[in-house]
PDB file of C-alpha atoms in Angstrom:
ATOM      1  CA  MET A 290       0.013  -0.118   0.049  1.00  0.00           C
ATOM      2  CA  ALA A 291       2.751   2.355   1.059  1.00  0.00           C
ATOM      3  CA  ALA A 292       4.516   2.507  -2.413  1.00  0.00           C
ATOM      4  CA  THR A 293       1.139   2.980  -4.338  1.00  0.00           C
ATOM      5  CA  VAL A 294       0.029   5.861  -1.995  1.00  0.00           C
ATOM      6  CA  MET A 295       3.524   7.588  -2.140  1.00  0.00           C
ATOM      7  CA  ALA A 296       3.561   7.391  -6.093  1.00  0.00           C
ATOM      8  CA  LEU A 297      -0.083   8.611  -6.126  1.00  0.00           C
ATOM      9  CA  GLY A 298       0.847  11.492  -3.732  1.00  0.00           C
ATOM     10  CA  ALA A 299       3.401  12.833  -6.195  1.00  0.00           C
ATOM     11  CA  GLN A 300       0.620  13.507  -8.772  1.00  0.00           C
ATOM     12  CA  MET A 301      -1.746  15.170  -6.229  1.00  0.00           C
ATOM     13  CA  SER A 302      -2.083  19.011  -6.487  1.00  0.00           C
ATOM     14  CA  PRO A 303      -1.427  20.998  -3.254  1.00  0.00           C
ATOM     15  CA  HIS A 304      -4.266  23.474  -3.103  1.00  0.00           C
ATOM     16  CA  ARG A 305      -6.566  25.673  -1.050  1.00  0.00           C
ATOM     17  CA  ALA A 306     -10.348  25.301  -1.879  1.00  0.00           C
ATOM     18  CA  ALA A 307     -13.252  27.201  -0.602  1.00  0.00           C
ATOM     19  CA  TYR A 308     -16.912  25.894  -0.609  1.00  0.00           C
ATOM     20  CA  ARG A 309     -20.298  27.415  -0.086  1.00  0.00           C
ATOM     21  CA  LEU A 310     -22.833  25.266   1.908  1.00  0.00           C
ATOM     22  CA  THR A 311     -26.532  25.442   1.384  1.00  0.00           C
ATOM     23  CA  LEU A 312     -29.490  23.222   1.977  1.00  0.00           C
ATOM     24  CA  ALA A 313     -30.026  20.954  -1.124  1.00  0.00           C
ATOM     25  CA  SER A 314     -33.173  19.512   0.054  1.00  0.00           C
ATOM     26  CA  SER A 315     -35.093  18.244   3.119  1.00  0.00           C
ATOM     27  CA  ARG A 316     -37.445  15.448   3.850  1.00  0.00           C
ATOM     28  CA  GLU A 317     -41.035  15.869   5.020  1.00  0.00           C
ATOM     29  CA  GLY A 318     -41.035  16.320   8.711  1.00  0.00           C
ATOM     30  CA  SER A 319     -37.372  17.514   8.880  1.00  0.00           C
ATOM     31  CA  ARG A 320     -37.068  20.270  11.330  1.00  0.00           C
ATOM     32  CA  VAL A 321     -34.302  21.910   9.210  1.00  0.00           C
ATOM     33  CA  THR A 322     -35.472  24.591   6.901  1.00  0.00           C
ATOM     34  CA  GLY A 323     -32.214  26.115   5.800  1.00  0.00           C
ATOM     35  CA  VAL A 324     -28.602  25.883   5.798  1.00  0.00           C
ATOM     36  CA  VAL A 325     -25.930  28.632   5.591  1.00  0.00           C
ATOM     37  CA  GLY A 326     -22.272  27.902   5.707  1.00  0.00           C
ATOM     38  CA  ALA A 327     -18.820  27.510   4.369  1.00  0.00           C
ATOM     39  CA  MET A 328     -15.990  25.037   4.342  1.00  0.00           C
ATOM     40  CA  ASN A 329     -12.319  25.926   3.691  1.00  0.00           C
ATOM     41  CA  PHE A 330      -9.813  23.216   3.012  1.00  0.00           C
ATOM     42  CA  ALA A 331      -5.988  23.346   2.261  1.00  0.00           C
ATOM     43  CA  TRP A 332      -3.770  20.283   1.436  1.00  0.00           C
ATOM     44  CA  ASN A 333      -0.122  20.555   1.394  1.00  0.00           C
ATOM     45  CA  ASP A 334       2.967  18.381   0.587  1.00  0.00           C
ATOM     46  CA  VAL A 335       5.633  18.858   3.053  1.00  0.00           C
ATOM     47  CA  CYS A 336       8.086  16.328   1.807  1.00  0.00           C
ATOM     48  CA  ARG A 337       7.929  13.536   4.456  1.00  0.00           C
ATOM     49  CA  GLY A 338       4.260  13.795   4.893  1.00  0.00           C
ATOM     50  CA  TRP A 339       1.038  15.779   3.925  1.00  0.00           C
ATOM     51  CA  THR A 340      -0.835  18.259   6.044  1.00  0.00           C
ATOM     52  CA  THR A 341      -4.549  19.318   5.850  1.00  0.00           C
ATOM     53  CA  GLU A 342      -6.367  22.229   7.333  1.00  0.00           C
ATOM     54  CA  GLN A 343      -9.999  22.233   7.239  1.00  0.00           C
ATOM     55  CA  ARG A 344     -12.618  24.591   8.658  1.00  0.00           C
ATOM     56  CA  PHE A 345     -16.378  23.572   8.408  1.00  0.00           C
ATOM     57  CA  GLN A 346     -18.805  26.326   9.588  1.00  0.00           C
ATOM     58  CA  ILE A 347     -22.517  25.750   9.272  1.00  0.00           C
ATOM     59  CA  GLN A 348     -25.639  27.514  10.612  1.00  0.00           C
ATOM     60  CA  PHE A 349     -28.735  25.180  10.822  1.00  0.00           C
ATOM     61  CA  LEU A 350     -32.056  26.984  10.609  1.00  0.00           C
ATOM     62  CA  TYR A 351     -34.964  25.256  12.351  1.00  0.00           C
ATOM     63  CA  SER A 352     -38.775  25.566  11.942  1.00  0.00           C
ATOM     64  CA  GLU A 353     -39.519  25.294  15.917  1.00  0.00           C
ATOM     65  CA  ALA A 354     -36.304  25.973  17.626  1.00  0.00           C
ATOM     66  CA  ASP A 355     -33.534  28.602  17.737  1.00  0.00           C
ATOM     67  CA  ASP A 356     -30.981  28.438  14.822  1.00  0.00           C
ATOM     68  CA  GLN A 357     -27.762  26.618  15.797  1.00  0.00           C
ATOM     69  CA  GLU A 358     -24.208  27.227  14.415  1.00  0.00           C
ATOM     70  CA  MET A 359     -21.648  24.480  14.322  1.00  0.00           C
ATOM     71  CA  THR A 360     -17.779  24.980  13.580  1.00  0.00           C
ATOM     72  CA  THR A 361     -15.281  22.182  13.255  1.00  0.00           C
ATOM     73  CA  SER A 362     -11.472  22.753  12.579  1.00  0.00           C
ATOM     74  CA  TYR A 363      -9.298  19.928  11.630  1.00  0.00           C
ATOM     75  CA  THR A 364      -5.291  20.278  11.516  1.00  0.00           C
ATOM     76  CA  THR A 365      -3.656  17.144  10.710  1.00  0.00           C
ATOM     77  CA  TRP A 366      -0.227  15.687   9.447  1.00  0.00           C
ATOM     78  CA  GLU A 367       0.049  12.377   7.802  1.00  0.00           C
ATOM     79  CA  ALA A 368       3.215  10.464   6.969  1.00  0.00           C
ATOM     80  CA  LYS A 369       3.602   9.371   3.301  1.00  0.00           C
ATOM     81  CA  ASP A 370       4.259   5.818   4.223  1.00  0.00           C
ATOM     82  CA  GLY A 371       0.987   5.523   6.138  1.00  0.00           C
ATOM     83  CA  SER A 372       2.582   4.930   9.500  1.00  0.00           C
ATOM     84  CA  VAL A 373       1.773   7.903  11.653  1.00  0.00           C
ATOM     85  CA  TYR A 374      -1.135  10.416  11.725  1.00  0.00           C
ATOM     86  CA  ARG A 375      -1.086  13.604  14.013  1.00  0.00           C
ATOM     87  CA  PHE A 376      -4.477  15.241  14.462  1.00  0.00           C
ATOM     88  CA  ASN A 377      -6.135  18.219  16.322  1.00  0.00           C
ATOM     89  CA  VAL A 378      -9.843  18.428  16.054  1.00  0.00           C
ATOM     90  CA  ARG A 379     -11.886  21.329  17.634  1.00  0.00           C
ATOM     91  CA  LYS A 380     -15.733  21.615  17.696  1.00  0.00           C
ATOM     92  CA  GLN A 381     -17.712  24.401  18.753  1.00  0.00           C
ATOM     93  CA  THR A 382     -21.585  24.677  18.990  1.00  0.00           C
ATOM     94  CA  SER A 383     -23.169  28.408  18.873  1.00  0.00           C
ATOM     95  CA  GLY A 384     -19.706  29.891  19.781  1.00  0.00           C
ATOM     96  CA  GLN A 385     -19.072  27.672  22.823  1.00  0.00           C
ATOM     97  CA  PRO A 386     -16.419  25.195  23.021  1.00  0.00           C
ATOM     98  CA  ASP A 387     -17.764  21.647  22.734  1.00  0.00           C
ATOM     99  CA  GLU A 388     -15.020  19.219  21.993  1.00  0.00           C
ATOM    100  CA  GLU A 389     -11.521  18.682  21.297  1.00  0.00           C
ATOM    101  CA  MET A 390      -9.646  15.701  20.031  1.00  0.00           C
ATOM    102  CA  LYS A 391      -5.891  15.784  19.872  1.00  0.00           C
ATOM    103  CA  GLY A 392      -3.386  12.925  19.506  1.00  0.00           C
ATOM    104  CA  VAL A 393      -1.259  10.655  17.420  1.00  0.00           C
ATOM    105  CA  ALA A 394      -2.137   7.349  15.628  1.00  0.00           C
ATOM    106  CA  THR A 395       0.234   4.771  14.323  1.00  0.00           C
ATOM    107  CA  LEU A 396      -0.170   1.840  11.806  1.00  0.00           C
ATOM    108  CA  ASN A 397       2.013  -1.105  11.083  1.00  0.00           C
ATOM    109  CA  GLY A 398       1.184  -1.482   7.492  1.00  0.00           C
ATOM    110  CA  GLU A 399      -1.883  -3.524   7.010  1.00  0.00           C
ATOM    111  CA  GLU A 400      -1.729  -5.185  10.546  1.00  0.00           C
ATOM    112  CA  GLY A 401      -3.458  -2.219  12.186  1.00  0.00           C
ATOM    113  CA  GLY A 402      -2.251  -0.048  15.000  1.00  0.00           C
ATOM    114  CA  VAL A 403      -3.187   2.224  17.807  1.00  0.00           C
ATOM    115  CA  ALA A 404      -4.439   5.658  18.378  1.00  0.00           C
ATOM    116  CA  HIS A 405      -3.242   7.543  21.319  1.00  0.00           C
ATOM    117  CA  PHE A 406      -5.573  10.472  22.334  1.00  0.00           C
ATOM    118  CA  GLU A 407      -4.351  13.291  24.690  1.00  0.00           C
ATOM    119  CA  ARG A 408      -7.620  15.068  24.656  1.00  0.00           C
ATOM    120  CA  PRO A 409     -10.422  15.116  25.689  1.00  0.00           C
ATOM    121  CA  LYS A 410      -8.658  12.548  27.989  1.00  0.00           C
ATOM    122  CA  PRO A 411      -5.816  10.058  27.868  1.00  0.00           C
ATOM    123  CA  LEU A 412      -7.124   6.963  25.850  1.00  0.00           C
ATOM    124  CA  ASP A 413      -5.620   4.422  23.721  1.00  0.00           C
ATOM    125  CA  VAL A 414      -7.919   2.964  20.913  1.00  0.00           C
ATOM    126  CA  GLU A 415      -7.058  -0.080  18.758  1.00  0.00           C
ATOM    127  CA  LEU A 416      -7.038   0.327  15.069  1.00  0.00           C
ATOM    128  CA  ALA A 417      -8.247  -2.803  13.131  1.00  0.00           C
ATOM    129  CA  PRO A 418      -6.007  -4.339  10.342  1.00  0.00           C
ATOM    130  CA  GLY A 419      -6.658  -2.543   6.976  1.00  0.00           C
ATOM    131  CA  THR A 420      -7.269   0.820   8.544  1.00  0.00           C
ATOM    132  CA  VAL A 421      -5.939   3.804   6.689  1.00  0.00           C
ATOM    133  CA  PHE A 422      -5.589   7.514   7.147  1.00  0.00           C
ATOM    134  CA  PRO A 423      -7.725  10.326   5.297  1.00  0.00           C
ATOM    135  CA  THR A 424      -5.172  11.250   2.686  1.00  0.00           C
ATOM    136  CA  ALA A 425      -3.943   7.750   2.115  1.00  0.00           C
ATOM    137  CA  HIS A 426      -7.747   6.664   1.685  1.00  0.00           C
ATOM    138  CA  THR A 427      -8.161   9.505  -1.026  1.00  0.00           C
ATOM    139  CA  LEU A 428      -5.220   8.412  -2.837  1.00  0.00           C
ATOM    140  CA  LEU A 429      -6.318   4.737  -2.853  1.00  0.00           C
ATOM    141  CA  LEU A 430      -9.737   5.914  -4.168  1.00  0.00           C
ATOM    142  CA  ILE A 431      -8.017   7.651  -6.992  1.00  0.00           C
ATOM    143  CA  ASP A 432      -5.977   4.507  -7.666  1.00  0.00           C
ATOM    144  CA  GLN A 433      -9.135   2.351  -7.781  1.00  0.00           C
ATOM    145  CA  ALA A 434     -10.833   4.909 -10.095  1.00  0.00           C
ATOM    146  CA  ARG A 435      -8.085   5.026 -12.525  1.00  0.00           C
ATOM    147  CA  ARG A 436      -7.976   1.137 -12.764  1.00  0.00           C
ATOM    148  CA  GLY A 437     -11.710   0.845 -13.008  1.00  0.00           C
ATOM    149  CA  ASP A 438     -11.595  -2.867 -11.711  1.00  0.00           C
ATOM    150  CA  THR A 439     -13.109  -2.350  -8.273  1.00  0.00           C
ATOM    151  CA  PRO A 440     -16.602  -0.273  -8.381  1.00  0.00           C
ATOM    152  CA  VAL A 441     -16.987  -1.033  -4.697  1.00  0.00           C
ATOM    153  CA  TYR A 442     -13.983  -0.286  -2.187  1.00  0.00           C
ATOM    154  CA  VAL A 443     -14.236  -0.616   1.602  1.00  0.00           C
ATOM    155  CA  ARG A 444     -11.821   0.373   4.260  1.00  0.00           C
ATOM    156  CA  PRO A 445     -11.789   1.466   7.847  1.00  0.00           C
ATOM    157  CA  VAL A 446     -10.806   5.230   7.852  1.00  0.00           C
ATOM    158  CA  PHE A 447      -9.354   7.005  10.998  1.00  0.00           C
ATOM    159  CA  ASP A 448      -9.595  10.789  11.231  1.00  0.00           C
ATOM    160  CA  GLY A 449      -9.355  11.511  14.791  1.00  0.00           C
ATOM    161  CA  SER A 450     -12.768  13.069  14.843  1.00  0.00           C
ATOM    162  CA  GLU A 451     -14.165  10.603  17.325  1.00  0.00           C
ATOM    163  CA  ALA A 452     -12.515   8.813  20.358  1.00  0.00           C
ATOM    164  CA  GLU A 453     -13.407   5.428  18.903  1.00  0.00           C
ATOM    165  CA  GLU A 454     -12.262   2.761  16.344  1.00  0.00           C
ATOM    166  CA  ALA A 455     -12.178   3.546  12.854  1.00  0.00           C
ATOM    167  CA  GLY A 456     -15.348   2.883  11.110  1.00  0.00           C
ATOM    168  CA  PRO A 457     -15.664   1.366   7.739  1.00  0.00           C
ATOM    169  CA  VAL A 458     -16.177   3.713   4.729  1.00  0.00           C
ATOM    170  CA  SER A 459     -17.690   2.224   1.797  1.00  0.00           C
ATOM    171  CA  ALA A 460     -16.965   3.831  -1.638  1.00  0.00           C
ATOM    172  CA  VAL A 461     -18.803   3.382  -4.822  1.00  0.00           C
ATOM    173  CA  ILE A 462     -16.841   4.670  -7.735  1.00  0.00           C
ATOM    174  CA  GLY A 463     -18.651   5.415 -11.023  1.00  0.00           C
ATOM    175  CA  LYS A 464     -17.085   5.793 -14.542  1.00  0.00           C
ATOM    176  CA  ALA A 465     -14.905   8.710 -15.399  1.00  0.00           C
ATOM    177  CA  LYS A 466     -16.866  11.802 -16.803  1.00  0.00           C
ATOM    178  CA  PRO A 467     -15.642  14.691 -18.591  1.00  0.00           C
ATOM    179  CA  LEU A 468     -15.321  17.518 -16.293  1.00  0.00           C
ATOM    180  CA  ALA A 469     -17.692  20.278 -16.371  1.00  0.00           C
ATOM    181  CA  LYS A 470     -15.844  23.494 -17.588  1.00  0.00           C
ATOM    182  CA  ASP A 471     -15.979  25.100 -14.116  1.00  0.00           C
ATOM    183  CA  ALA A 472     -14.522  28.661 -14.598  1.00  0.00           C
ATOM    184  CA  ILE A 473     -13.179  28.329 -11.165  1.00  0.00           C
ATOM    185  CA  VAL A 474     -11.341  25.098 -11.867  1.00  0.00           C
ATOM    186  CA  VAL A 475     -10.197  25.956 -15.249  1.00  0.00           C
ATOM    187  CA  ALA A 476      -8.285  29.123 -14.023  1.00  0.00           C
ATOM    188  CA  ALA A 477      -6.482  27.067 -11.389  1.00  0.00           C
ATOM    189  CA  LEU A 478      -5.925  23.324 -11.599  1.00  0.00           C
ATOM    190  CA  HIS A 479      -7.964  22.087 -14.608  1.00  0.00           C
ATOM    191  CA  LYS A 480      -8.296  18.321 -15.216  1.00  0.00           C
ATOM    192  CA  ASP A 481     -10.049  16.545 -18.292  1.00  0.00           C
ATOM    193  CA  LYS A 482     -12.202  14.259 -16.049  1.00  0.00           C
ATOM    194  CA  ALA A 483     -13.471  13.179 -12.700  1.00  0.00           C
ATOM    195  CA  TRP A 484     -15.173  10.283 -11.168  1.00  0.00           C
ATOM    196  CA  PRO A 485     -18.366  10.364  -9.304  1.00  0.00           C
ATOM    197  CA  VAL A 486     -17.710   8.834  -5.852  1.00  0.00           C
ATOM    198  CA  HIS A 487     -20.413   7.934  -3.163  1.00  0.00           C
ATOM    199  CA  LEU A 488     -18.965   7.412   0.353  1.00  0.00           C
ATOM    200  CA  ALA A 489     -21.122   5.813   3.155  1.00  0.00           C
ATOM    201  CA  PHE A 490     -19.632   6.448   6.729  1.00  0.00           C
ATOM    202  CA  PHE A 491     -20.637   3.748   9.150  1.00  0.00           C
ATOM    203  CA  ALA A 492     -19.962   3.725  12.902  1.00  0.00           C
ATOM    204  CA  ASN A 493     -17.772   0.567  14.128  1.00  0.00           C
ATOM    205  CA  ASP A 494     -20.953  -1.117  15.256  1.00  0.00           C
ATOM    206  CA  GLU A 495     -21.899  -4.372  13.754  1.00  0.00           C
ATOM    207  CA  GLN A 496     -25.555  -3.753  15.070  1.00  0.00           C
ATOM    208  CA  GLN A 497     -25.854  -0.683  12.793  1.00  0.00           C
ATOM    209  CA  ALA A 498     -26.943  -1.520   9.240  1.00  0.00           C
ATOM    210  CA  LEU A 499     -27.247   2.228   7.975  1.00  0.00           C
ATOM    211  CA  PRO A 500     -24.365   4.769   7.849  1.00  0.00           C
ATOM    212  CA  ASP A 501     -24.213   7.595  10.071  1.00  0.00           C
ATOM    213  CA  TYR A 502     -24.126   9.921   6.733  1.00  0.00           C
ATOM    214  CA  ASP A 503     -23.441   9.606   3.014  1.00  0.00           C
ATOM    215  CA  THR A 504     -21.420  11.955   0.703  1.00  0.00           C
ATOM    216  CA  ALA A 505     -21.507  12.021  -2.978  1.00  0.00           C
ATOM    217  CA  MET A 506     -18.727  13.920  -4.857  1.00  0.00           C
ATOM    218  CA  MET A 507     -16.952  14.539  -8.081  1.00  0.00           C
ATOM    219  CA  LEU A 508     -13.307  13.717  -7.520  1.00  0.00           C
ATOM    220  CA  MET A 509     -10.712  14.791  -9.926  1.00  0.00           C
ATOM    221  CA  ASP A 510      -7.574  12.682 -10.591  1.00  0.00           C
ATOM    222  CA  ASN A 511      -5.351  15.483  -8.812  1.00  0.00           C
ATOM    223  CA  GLY A 512      -7.322  14.923  -5.679  1.00  0.00           C
ATOM    224  CA  ILE A 513      -9.556  18.157  -5.866  1.00  0.00           C
ATOM    225  CA  VAL A 514     -13.413  17.915  -5.026  1.00  0.00           C
ATOM    226  CA  GLN A 515     -15.324  19.796  -7.618  1.00  0.00           C
ATOM    227  CA  SER A 516     -18.686  19.407  -5.800  1.00  0.00           C
ATOM    228  CA  MET A 517     -20.107  17.449  -2.895  1.00  0.00           C
ATOM    229  CA  LEU A 518     -23.482  16.532  -1.459  1.00  0.00           C
ATOM    230  CA  ILE A 519     -23.729  15.470   2.199  1.00  0.00           C
ATOM    231  CA  ASP A 520     -26.827  13.402   3.145  1.00  0.00           C
ATOM    232  CA  TYR A 521     -27.579  13.508   6.957  1.00  0.00           C
ATOM    233  CA  GLY A 522     -30.821  11.477   6.462  1.00  0.00           C
ATOM    234  CA  ASP A 523     -33.556  13.807   6.801  1.00  0.00           C
ATOM    235  CA  PHE A 524     -31.767  16.665   4.948  1.00  0.00           C
ATOM    236  CA  LYS A 525     -28.880  17.179   2.394  1.00  0.00           C
ATOM    237  CA  VAL A 526     -26.352  19.916   2.185  1.00  0.00           C
ATOM    238  CA  ARG A 527     -24.678  20.997  -1.041  1.00  0.00           C
ATOM    239  CA  ALA A 528     -21.096  22.179  -0.760  1.00  0.00           C
ATOM    240  CA  GLU A 529     -20.174  24.428  -4.069  1.00  0.00           C
ATOM    241  CA  LEU A 530     -16.767  25.304  -5.018  1.00  0.00           C
ATOM    242  CA  VAL A 531     -16.431  28.964  -5.150  1.00  0.00           C
ATOM    243  CA  ALA A 532     -12.564  29.545  -4.988  1.00  0.00           C
ATOM    244  CA  LEU A 533      -9.586  27.405  -5.829  1.00  0.00           C
ATOM    245  CA  GLU A 534      -5.854  28.151  -5.497  1.00  0.00           C
ATOM    246  CA  PRO A 535      -2.763  26.010  -6.251  1.00  0.00           C
ATOM    247  CA  LEU A 536      -0.179  25.826  -3.654  1.00  0.00           C
ATOM    248  CA  PRO A 537       3.591  25.363  -4.132  1.00  0.00           C
ATOM    249  CA  LYS A 538       5.082  22.000  -4.057  1.00  0.00           C
ATOM    250  CA  PRO A 539       8.273  21.776  -1.809  1.00  0.00           C
ATOM    251  CA  ALA A 540      11.625  21.362  -3.245  1.00  0.00           C
ATOM    252  CA  CYS A 541      12.351  18.082  -1.102  1.00  0.00           C
TER     253      CYS A 541
END
């Protein structure tokens, strides 16, 4: 896995992207009547690893309750050989600190590993064989999409957002499609094609048949997500790309 991930990583485009978040649809009976928000994401190559910075700020408008604003910030470093992952995740609700996850996770190839949490309290969590970290997972999805031989791909993915074992992520990868001539993408990091990818995120619970949430996205072969639709069950949130900027690659 490591050689494949590292080779694919060389073809990724370091970038900073901004997305507008809006309500795409809501089911009958849903309390959510509107969504206003933004997601900012930066992915960098730092020679021996990759770093990500993500800020997810969203306001939910309710029909029979006060509006609620949720903010989640991720800062991570991930070794290119897939062995180490450092994470700091902070969550706020309506401006008040809600939860913080901080620690380091290690993997021994495909044999699994352990996540050492410093916050919210000292805790060691075992990671099952086959677990991967977020950037490695994205690169493996791109590899599967390019080869076109495995339309369904399942892996446990650990991102540090919860103090628990990595849950399985099921990916269904569609056939490559010509990329829409998005002016934002064309001006920065245009590619000729992208794959529709549907991700279902499950808790690590054999009793739970349904995913916690689903995400449908258009994934370019340089790792950039052009669009995204997040399904929370009774409502869906659309993420629309509004700004894209290439970042320099290091001289390693």
